[in-house]
Short mmCIF file of N, CA and C in Angstrom, two decimals:
data_model
loop_
_atom_site.label_atom_id
_atom_site.label_comp_id
_atom_site.label_asym_id
_atom_site.label_seq_id
_atom_site.Cartn_x
_atom_site.Cartn_y
_atom_site.Cartn_z
N VAL A 1 -19.74 -151.23 56.59
CA VAL A 1 -18.39 -151.66 56.98
C VAL A 1 -17.59 -151.93 55.72
N VAL A 2 -16.36 -151.50 55.72
CA VAL A 2 -15.50 -151.75 54.58
C VAL A 2 -14.21 -152.38 55.05
N SER A 3 -13.75 -153.33 54.31
CA SER A 3 -12.47 -153.97 54.57
C SER A 3 -11.52 -153.58 53.46
N THR A 4 -10.30 -153.27 53.80
CA THR A 4 -9.35 -152.85 52.78
C THR A 4 -8.34 -153.94 52.45
N GLN A 5 -8.61 -155.16 52.88
CA GLN A 5 -7.71 -156.25 52.52
C GLN A 5 -7.75 -156.46 51.01
N SER A 6 -6.64 -156.85 50.45
CA SER A 6 -6.63 -157.12 49.02
C SER A 6 -7.05 -158.56 48.76
N THR A 7 -7.49 -158.82 47.56
CA THR A 7 -7.87 -160.17 47.18
C THR A 7 -6.60 -160.99 46.96
N GLY A 8 -6.76 -162.26 46.76
CA GLY A 8 -5.62 -163.16 46.60
C GLY A 8 -4.71 -162.77 45.46
N GLU A 9 -5.24 -162.13 44.42
CA GLU A 9 -4.42 -161.75 43.28
C GLU A 9 -3.69 -160.43 43.51
N GLY A 10 -3.94 -159.78 44.65
CA GLY A 10 -3.27 -158.53 44.94
C GLY A 10 -3.97 -157.32 44.34
N THR A 11 -5.20 -157.48 43.85
CA THR A 11 -5.95 -156.36 43.32
C THR A 11 -7.24 -156.19 44.10
N SER A 12 -7.80 -154.98 44.09
CA SER A 12 -9.05 -154.70 44.78
C SER A 12 -10.22 -155.17 43.93
N PRO A 13 -11.28 -155.64 44.59
CA PRO A 13 -12.44 -156.08 43.81
C PRO A 13 -13.16 -154.90 43.18
N SER A 14 -13.71 -155.10 42.01
CA SER A 14 -14.54 -154.08 41.40
C SER A 14 -15.96 -154.28 41.91
N TRP A 15 -16.84 -153.33 41.63
CA TRP A 15 -18.21 -153.44 42.15
C TRP A 15 -18.91 -154.69 41.66
N GLU A 16 -18.55 -155.21 40.49
CA GLU A 16 -19.20 -156.41 39.98
C GLU A 16 -18.86 -157.63 40.83
N GLU A 17 -17.71 -157.61 41.52
CA GLU A 17 -17.27 -158.76 42.30
C GLU A 17 -17.80 -158.76 43.72
N CYS A 18 -18.50 -157.68 44.14
CA CYS A 18 -19.05 -157.58 45.48
C CYS A 18 -20.50 -158.07 45.46
N GLU A 19 -20.81 -159.05 46.30
CA GLU A 19 -22.14 -159.64 46.26
C GLU A 19 -22.81 -159.56 47.63
N ILE A 20 -24.12 -159.37 47.61
CA ILE A 20 -24.97 -159.39 48.80
C ILE A 20 -25.23 -160.87 49.12
N PRO A 21 -25.38 -161.33 50.35
CA PRO A 21 -25.48 -160.52 51.55
C PRO A 21 -24.13 -160.23 52.21
N ASP A 22 -23.13 -161.05 51.98
CA ASP A 22 -21.82 -160.82 52.61
C ASP A 22 -20.94 -160.13 51.58
N CYS A 23 -20.72 -158.84 51.74
CA CYS A 23 -19.97 -158.07 50.73
C CYS A 23 -18.55 -158.59 50.54
N GLY A 24 -17.94 -159.08 51.57
CA GLY A 24 -16.60 -159.63 51.44
C GLY A 24 -15.50 -158.58 51.54
N SER A 25 -14.30 -159.03 51.43
CA SER A 25 -13.10 -158.20 51.59
C SER A 25 -13.01 -157.14 50.50
N GLY A 26 -12.74 -155.91 50.89
CA GLY A 26 -12.56 -154.83 49.93
C GLY A 26 -13.86 -154.24 49.42
N CYS A 27 -14.97 -154.65 49.98
CA CYS A 27 -16.27 -154.15 49.53
C CYS A 27 -16.96 -153.40 50.67
N LEU A 28 -17.88 -152.52 50.30
CA LEU A 28 -18.65 -151.75 51.26
C LEU A 28 -20.13 -152.06 51.06
N GLU A 29 -20.82 -152.38 52.16
CA GLU A 29 -22.26 -152.59 52.08
C GLU A 29 -22.94 -151.24 52.22
N CYS A 30 -23.79 -150.90 51.26
CA CYS A 30 -24.53 -149.65 51.33
C CYS A 30 -25.48 -149.69 52.52
N GLY A 31 -26.13 -148.57 52.82
CA GLY A 31 -27.03 -148.46 53.97
C GLY A 31 -28.08 -149.54 54.02
N ALA A 32 -28.73 -149.64 55.18
CA ALA A 32 -29.69 -150.70 55.46
C ALA A 32 -30.87 -150.73 54.49
N GLU A 33 -31.25 -149.60 53.95
CA GLU A 33 -32.39 -149.52 53.04
C GLU A 33 -32.07 -150.04 51.63
N GLU A 34 -30.80 -150.31 51.37
CA GLU A 34 -30.38 -150.69 50.02
C GLU A 34 -29.58 -151.98 50.08
N GLU A 35 -29.97 -152.97 49.34
CA GLU A 35 -29.22 -154.23 49.30
C GLU A 35 -28.22 -154.16 48.17
N LYS A 36 -27.06 -153.55 48.46
CA LYS A 36 -26.06 -153.33 47.43
C LYS A 36 -24.69 -153.24 48.08
N CYS A 37 -23.68 -153.75 47.39
CA CYS A 37 -22.29 -153.62 47.80
C CYS A 37 -21.53 -152.91 46.70
N VAL A 38 -20.52 -152.14 47.08
CA VAL A 38 -19.66 -151.51 46.09
C VAL A 38 -18.20 -151.86 46.39
N GLY A 39 -17.41 -152.00 45.33
CA GLY A 39 -15.99 -152.33 45.48
C GLY A 39 -15.15 -151.11 45.77
N GLU A 40 -13.88 -151.34 46.13
CA GLU A 40 -12.97 -150.25 46.48
C GLU A 40 -12.85 -149.20 45.39
N ASP A 41 -13.02 -149.60 44.12
CA ASP A 41 -12.90 -148.64 43.03
C ASP A 41 -14.05 -147.63 43.03
N LYS A 42 -15.12 -147.90 43.78
CA LYS A 42 -16.27 -147.01 43.86
C LYS A 42 -16.34 -146.28 45.20
N ILE A 43 -15.46 -146.60 46.13
CA ILE A 43 -15.47 -145.99 47.46
C ILE A 43 -14.55 -144.77 47.46
N CYS A 44 -15.08 -143.65 47.94
CA CYS A 44 -14.32 -142.39 48.04
C CYS A 44 -13.81 -141.93 46.68
N ASN A 45 -14.62 -142.09 45.65
CA ASN A 45 -14.21 -141.64 44.31
C ASN A 45 -14.91 -140.35 43.89
N GLY A 46 -15.65 -139.74 44.84
CA GLY A 46 -16.33 -138.49 44.55
C GLY A 46 -17.71 -138.67 43.93
N ILE A 47 -18.13 -139.91 43.71
CA ILE A 47 -19.44 -140.19 43.12
C ILE A 47 -20.21 -141.08 44.09
N GLU A 48 -21.41 -140.67 44.46
CA GLU A 48 -22.23 -141.47 45.37
C GLU A 48 -22.85 -142.64 44.62
N ASP A 49 -22.32 -143.83 44.86
CA ASP A 49 -22.87 -145.04 44.24
C ASP A 49 -23.94 -145.69 45.11
N CYS A 50 -23.90 -145.43 46.41
CA CYS A 50 -24.96 -145.87 47.32
C CYS A 50 -26.00 -144.76 47.41
N MET A 51 -27.29 -145.13 47.48
CA MET A 51 -28.35 -144.13 47.54
C MET A 51 -28.17 -143.21 48.75
N ASP A 52 -27.68 -143.74 49.87
CA ASP A 52 -27.52 -142.93 51.08
C ASP A 52 -26.16 -142.21 51.13
N GLY A 53 -25.33 -142.38 50.10
CA GLY A 53 -24.02 -141.72 50.06
C GLY A 53 -22.99 -142.31 50.99
N SER A 54 -23.26 -143.48 51.56
CA SER A 54 -22.33 -144.07 52.53
C SER A 54 -20.97 -144.40 51.93
N ASP A 55 -20.89 -144.59 50.61
CA ASP A 55 -19.60 -144.88 49.97
C ASP A 55 -18.73 -143.62 49.86
N GLU A 56 -19.29 -142.45 50.17
CA GLU A 56 -18.55 -141.18 50.14
C GLU A 56 -18.58 -140.49 51.50
N ALA A 57 -18.97 -141.21 52.55
CA ALA A 57 -19.10 -140.63 53.88
C ALA A 57 -17.75 -140.13 54.41
N PRO A 58 -17.76 -138.96 55.06
CA PRO A 58 -16.51 -138.39 55.59
C PRO A 58 -15.76 -139.32 56.54
N GLU A 59 -16.49 -140.13 57.30
CA GLU A 59 -15.81 -141.00 58.26
C GLU A 59 -14.96 -142.09 57.60
N ILE A 60 -15.27 -142.45 56.35
CA ILE A 60 -14.40 -143.42 55.66
C ILE A 60 -13.52 -142.76 54.60
N CYS A 61 -13.89 -141.56 54.18
CA CYS A 61 -13.13 -140.90 53.10
C CYS A 61 -12.20 -139.80 53.60
N ASP A 62 -12.23 -139.49 54.90
CA ASP A 62 -11.39 -138.42 55.43
C ASP A 62 -9.93 -138.70 55.12
N GLY A 63 -9.28 -137.75 54.50
CA GLY A 63 -7.86 -137.88 54.15
C GLY A 63 -7.61 -138.54 52.81
N VAL A 64 -8.66 -139.04 52.16
CA VAL A 64 -8.50 -139.65 50.83
C VAL A 64 -8.54 -138.54 49.80
N THR A 65 -7.50 -138.39 49.03
CA THR A 65 -7.43 -137.35 48.02
C THR A 65 -7.76 -137.94 46.66
N GLN A 66 -8.75 -137.35 46.02
CA GLN A 66 -9.14 -137.79 44.67
C GLN A 66 -8.54 -136.83 43.65
N PRO A 67 -8.19 -137.32 42.49
CA PRO A 67 -7.66 -136.43 41.46
C PRO A 67 -8.73 -135.43 41.02
N CYS A 68 -8.29 -134.25 40.66
CA CYS A 68 -9.21 -133.22 40.19
C CYS A 68 -9.58 -133.47 38.73
N SER A 69 -10.72 -132.98 38.36
CA SER A 69 -11.18 -133.05 36.97
C SER A 69 -10.44 -132.03 36.13
N ALA A 70 -10.49 -132.21 34.82
CA ALA A 70 -9.91 -131.23 33.91
C ALA A 70 -10.59 -129.89 34.16
N GLY A 71 -9.79 -128.82 34.12
CA GLY A 71 -10.30 -127.48 34.40
C GLY A 71 -10.20 -127.09 35.86
N GLU A 72 -9.66 -128.01 36.67
CA GLU A 72 -9.48 -127.77 38.11
C GLU A 72 -8.05 -128.08 38.50
N HIS A 73 -7.68 -127.65 39.71
CA HIS A 73 -6.36 -127.98 40.26
C HIS A 73 -6.52 -128.24 41.75
N LEU A 74 -5.59 -128.99 42.32
CA LEU A 74 -5.67 -129.39 43.72
C LEU A 74 -5.07 -128.32 44.62
N THR A 75 -5.83 -127.95 45.65
CA THR A 75 -5.35 -127.01 46.66
C THR A 75 -5.45 -127.70 48.02
N ASP A 76 -4.99 -127.04 49.07
CA ASP A 76 -5.10 -127.61 50.42
C ASP A 76 -6.54 -127.84 50.83
N SER A 77 -7.47 -127.10 50.24
CA SER A 77 -8.89 -127.25 50.60
C SER A 77 -9.66 -128.07 49.56
N GLY A 78 -8.97 -128.75 48.66
CA GLY A 78 -9.62 -129.60 47.66
C GLY A 78 -9.43 -129.06 46.25
N CYS A 79 -10.26 -129.52 45.34
CA CYS A 79 -10.16 -129.10 43.94
C CYS A 79 -10.84 -127.75 43.75
N GLN A 80 -10.17 -126.87 43.00
CA GLN A 80 -10.73 -125.57 42.68
C GLN A 80 -10.58 -125.32 41.19
N GLN A 81 -11.54 -124.59 40.64
CA GLN A 81 -11.55 -124.28 39.21
C GLN A 81 -10.36 -123.40 38.84
N CYS A 82 -9.75 -123.68 37.69
CA CYS A 82 -8.68 -122.83 37.18
C CYS A 82 -9.27 -121.48 36.80
N GLY A 83 -8.51 -120.43 36.98
CA GLY A 83 -8.97 -119.08 36.67
C GLY A 83 -8.91 -118.78 35.19
N GLU A 84 -9.35 -117.58 34.84
CA GLU A 84 -9.28 -117.13 33.45
C GLU A 84 -7.84 -117.18 32.95
N ASN A 85 -7.67 -117.46 31.68
CA ASN A 85 -6.38 -117.47 30.99
C ASN A 85 -5.45 -118.59 31.47
N THR A 86 -6.04 -119.63 32.07
CA THR A 86 -5.28 -120.82 32.49
C THR A 86 -6.11 -122.05 32.12
N PHE A 87 -5.49 -123.23 32.21
CA PHE A 87 -6.16 -124.50 31.89
C PHE A 87 -5.48 -125.62 32.64
N SER A 88 -6.16 -126.77 32.73
CA SER A 88 -5.54 -127.97 33.30
C SER A 88 -6.23 -129.21 32.75
N GLY A 89 -5.51 -130.32 32.74
CA GLY A 89 -6.07 -131.62 32.35
C GLY A 89 -6.48 -132.38 33.60
N ASP A 90 -7.00 -133.59 33.42
CA ASP A 90 -7.40 -134.44 34.54
C ASP A 90 -6.24 -134.67 35.50
N GLY A 91 -6.52 -134.60 36.80
CA GLY A 91 -5.53 -134.92 37.83
C GLY A 91 -4.47 -133.88 38.06
N ALA A 92 -4.62 -132.68 37.53
CA ALA A 92 -3.58 -131.65 37.65
C ALA A 92 -3.48 -131.11 39.07
N SER A 93 -2.25 -130.83 39.49
CA SER A 93 -2.03 -130.21 40.79
C SER A 93 -1.90 -128.70 40.65
N SER A 94 -1.81 -128.22 39.42
CA SER A 94 -1.75 -126.77 39.17
C SER A 94 -2.33 -126.48 37.79
N CYS A 95 -2.61 -125.20 37.55
CA CYS A 95 -3.13 -124.77 36.26
C CYS A 95 -1.98 -124.19 35.44
N SER A 96 -2.01 -124.37 34.15
CA SER A 96 -1.00 -123.84 33.24
C SER A 96 -1.53 -122.56 32.60
N SER A 97 -0.65 -121.61 32.37
CA SER A 97 -1.04 -120.35 31.74
C SER A 97 -1.18 -120.54 30.24
N CYS A 98 -2.13 -119.82 29.66
CA CYS A 98 -2.26 -119.80 28.20
C CYS A 98 -1.02 -119.14 27.62
N PRO A 99 -0.64 -119.49 26.39
CA PRO A 99 0.51 -118.84 25.75
C PRO A 99 0.29 -117.32 25.67
N ASP A 100 1.37 -116.59 25.59
CA ASP A 100 1.31 -115.13 25.52
C ASP A 100 0.31 -114.66 24.47
N GLY A 101 -0.52 -113.71 24.86
CA GLY A 101 -1.46 -113.11 23.94
C GLY A 101 -2.76 -113.87 23.79
N LYS A 102 -2.85 -115.06 24.40
CA LYS A 102 -4.08 -115.85 24.29
C LYS A 102 -4.85 -115.80 25.61
N VAL A 103 -6.16 -115.96 25.51
CA VAL A 103 -7.03 -115.91 26.68
C VAL A 103 -7.93 -117.14 26.69
N SER A 104 -8.47 -117.44 27.88
CA SER A 104 -9.44 -118.54 28.01
C SER A 104 -10.38 -118.22 29.15
N ALA A 105 -11.52 -118.89 29.14
CA ALA A 105 -12.49 -118.76 30.22
C ALA A 105 -12.02 -119.56 31.43
N ALA A 106 -12.52 -119.22 32.61
CA ALA A 106 -12.24 -119.99 33.82
C ALA A 106 -12.71 -121.43 33.59
N GLY A 107 -11.95 -122.40 34.12
CA GLY A 107 -12.33 -123.80 33.99
C GLY A 107 -11.93 -124.45 32.68
N SER A 108 -11.06 -123.82 31.92
CA SER A 108 -10.63 -124.38 30.63
C SER A 108 -9.86 -125.68 30.86
N THR A 109 -10.03 -126.63 29.92
CA THR A 109 -9.50 -127.98 30.12
C THR A 109 -8.29 -128.33 29.26
N SER A 110 -7.90 -127.46 28.31
CA SER A 110 -6.72 -127.74 27.52
C SER A 110 -6.21 -126.46 26.87
N GLU A 111 -4.99 -126.52 26.35
CA GLU A 111 -4.42 -125.36 25.67
C GLU A 111 -5.25 -124.99 24.44
N ASP A 112 -5.98 -125.96 23.88
CA ASP A 112 -6.85 -125.68 22.74
C ASP A 112 -7.94 -124.67 23.08
N ASP A 113 -8.27 -124.54 24.38
CA ASP A 113 -9.28 -123.57 24.80
C ASP A 113 -8.73 -122.14 24.81
N CYS A 114 -7.42 -121.99 24.72
CA CYS A 114 -6.78 -120.67 24.73
C CYS A 114 -6.83 -120.10 23.31
N GLU A 115 -7.40 -118.92 23.19
CA GLU A 115 -7.54 -118.29 21.87
C GLU A 115 -7.11 -116.84 21.98
N TYR A 116 -6.77 -116.26 20.85
CA TYR A 116 -6.46 -114.85 20.84
C TYR A 116 -7.73 -114.05 21.06
N ALA A 117 -7.62 -112.98 21.82
CA ALA A 117 -8.76 -112.08 22.01
C ALA A 117 -9.04 -111.38 20.69
N PRO A 118 -10.29 -111.04 20.42
CA PRO A 118 -10.60 -110.34 19.17
C PRO A 118 -9.78 -109.06 19.04
N CYS A 119 -9.39 -108.74 17.83
CA CYS A 119 -8.57 -107.55 17.58
C CYS A 119 -9.45 -106.29 17.61
N SER A 120 -8.82 -105.19 17.97
CA SER A 120 -9.49 -103.89 17.97
C SER A 120 -9.49 -103.32 16.56
N ALA A 121 -10.33 -102.31 16.34
CA ALA A 121 -10.35 -101.61 15.05
C ALA A 121 -8.95 -101.10 14.75
N GLY A 122 -8.53 -101.25 13.49
CA GLY A 122 -7.19 -100.84 13.08
C GLY A 122 -6.19 -101.99 13.09
N ASP A 123 -6.61 -103.12 13.65
CA ASP A 123 -5.78 -104.33 13.69
C ASP A 123 -6.55 -105.46 13.02
N TYR A 124 -5.85 -106.56 12.68
CA TYR A 124 -6.48 -107.75 12.12
C TYR A 124 -5.81 -108.99 12.69
N MET A 125 -6.52 -110.11 12.67
CA MET A 125 -6.03 -111.36 13.27
C MET A 125 -5.16 -112.14 12.29
N THR A 126 -4.01 -112.60 12.80
CA THR A 126 -3.12 -113.49 12.06
C THR A 126 -2.93 -114.75 12.89
N ASP A 127 -2.17 -115.71 12.40
CA ASP A 127 -1.89 -116.93 13.16
C ASP A 127 -1.13 -116.64 14.45
N SER A 128 -0.44 -115.52 14.51
CA SER A 128 0.35 -115.19 15.70
C SER A 128 -0.27 -114.07 16.53
N GLY A 129 -1.51 -113.70 16.25
CA GLY A 129 -2.17 -112.67 17.04
C GLY A 129 -2.52 -111.46 16.20
N CYS A 130 -2.88 -110.38 16.89
CA CYS A 130 -3.30 -109.16 16.21
C CYS A 130 -2.11 -108.41 15.61
N GLN A 131 -2.31 -107.92 14.41
CA GLN A 131 -1.30 -107.11 13.71
C GLN A 131 -1.97 -105.81 13.27
N GLN A 132 -1.20 -104.74 13.29
CA GLN A 132 -1.74 -103.45 12.88
C GLN A 132 -1.90 -103.43 11.35
N CYS A 133 -2.99 -102.83 10.89
CA CYS A 133 -3.22 -102.68 9.45
C CYS A 133 -2.14 -101.77 8.87
N GLU A 134 -1.77 -102.07 7.61
CA GLU A 134 -0.76 -101.26 6.92
C GLU A 134 -1.34 -99.89 6.57
N GLU A 135 -0.46 -98.99 6.21
CA GLU A 135 -0.86 -97.64 5.81
C GLU A 135 -1.85 -97.73 4.65
N ASN A 136 -2.83 -96.86 4.66
CA ASN A 136 -3.88 -96.78 3.64
C ASN A 136 -4.84 -97.98 3.66
N THR A 137 -4.91 -98.67 4.81
CA THR A 137 -5.89 -99.75 5.01
C THR A 137 -6.56 -99.53 6.36
N TYR A 138 -7.70 -100.20 6.59
CA TYR A 138 -8.42 -100.07 7.85
C TYR A 138 -9.14 -101.38 8.16
N SER A 139 -9.62 -101.49 9.42
CA SER A 139 -10.42 -102.65 9.83
C SER A 139 -11.34 -102.23 10.97
N GLY A 140 -12.40 -102.99 11.14
CA GLY A 140 -13.29 -102.82 12.29
C GLY A 140 -12.90 -103.78 13.40
N ASP A 141 -13.60 -103.72 14.53
CA ASP A 141 -13.35 -104.64 15.65
C ASP A 141 -13.52 -106.09 15.20
N GLY A 142 -12.60 -106.97 15.61
CA GLY A 142 -12.70 -108.40 15.33
C GLY A 142 -12.37 -108.81 13.91
N ALA A 143 -11.71 -107.95 13.16
CA ALA A 143 -11.43 -108.24 11.74
C ALA A 143 -10.35 -109.29 11.56
N SER A 144 -10.45 -110.03 10.45
CA SER A 144 -9.42 -111.01 10.09
C SER A 144 -8.59 -110.50 8.92
N SER A 145 -8.91 -109.33 8.42
CA SER A 145 -8.12 -108.71 7.33
C SER A 145 -8.38 -107.22 7.35
N CYS A 146 -7.57 -106.49 6.60
CA CYS A 146 -7.73 -105.05 6.48
C CYS A 146 -8.29 -104.75 5.08
N THR A 147 -8.98 -103.65 4.97
CA THR A 147 -9.59 -103.22 3.73
C THR A 147 -8.85 -101.98 3.24
N SER A 148 -8.60 -101.92 1.93
CA SER A 148 -7.92 -100.75 1.36
C SER A 148 -8.84 -99.54 1.45
N CYS A 149 -8.25 -98.43 1.77
CA CYS A 149 -9.00 -97.18 1.81
C CYS A 149 -9.40 -96.81 0.38
N PRO A 150 -10.54 -96.11 0.20
CA PRO A 150 -10.93 -95.65 -1.13
C PRO A 150 -9.86 -94.69 -1.69
N ASP A 151 -9.72 -94.68 -3.00
CA ASP A 151 -8.72 -93.79 -3.64
C ASP A 151 -8.88 -92.37 -3.14
N GLY A 152 -7.76 -91.75 -2.84
CA GLY A 152 -7.72 -90.36 -2.43
C GLY A 152 -8.10 -90.14 -0.97
N LYS A 153 -8.27 -91.18 -0.20
CA LYS A 153 -8.65 -90.99 1.21
C LYS A 153 -7.67 -91.65 2.14
#
């Protein structure tokens, strides 16, 4: 049983303030096999603090929306991982695209995860992305500079 009344100070009790045997206002008593109470800050937070999971049970958590973790975004069906070339921080309702020319793996958590894709042969990496090698120079795949061609070639 959980009560959602607030304490006299107008704040919800934390798990440290909930005591057995009478959990009190704003606390949830875990299942019968466990002598433990959890406060409102631990109820419906996506983490099972009671061994039987009663603090995350659908009958008390239905309709409670929890913020998504970094690398995820909120959809009508809950939190979903951000796709490739996008990222999000904690609590995001949408994913942000990586800057032009940069890529990231699915589930990226910040713009720092967005990097330029390796350059193809004939190009080299600069601070602003791949650039074509100048005349009489060459590079292999993934190069950070171009090499001068041998004399006469």
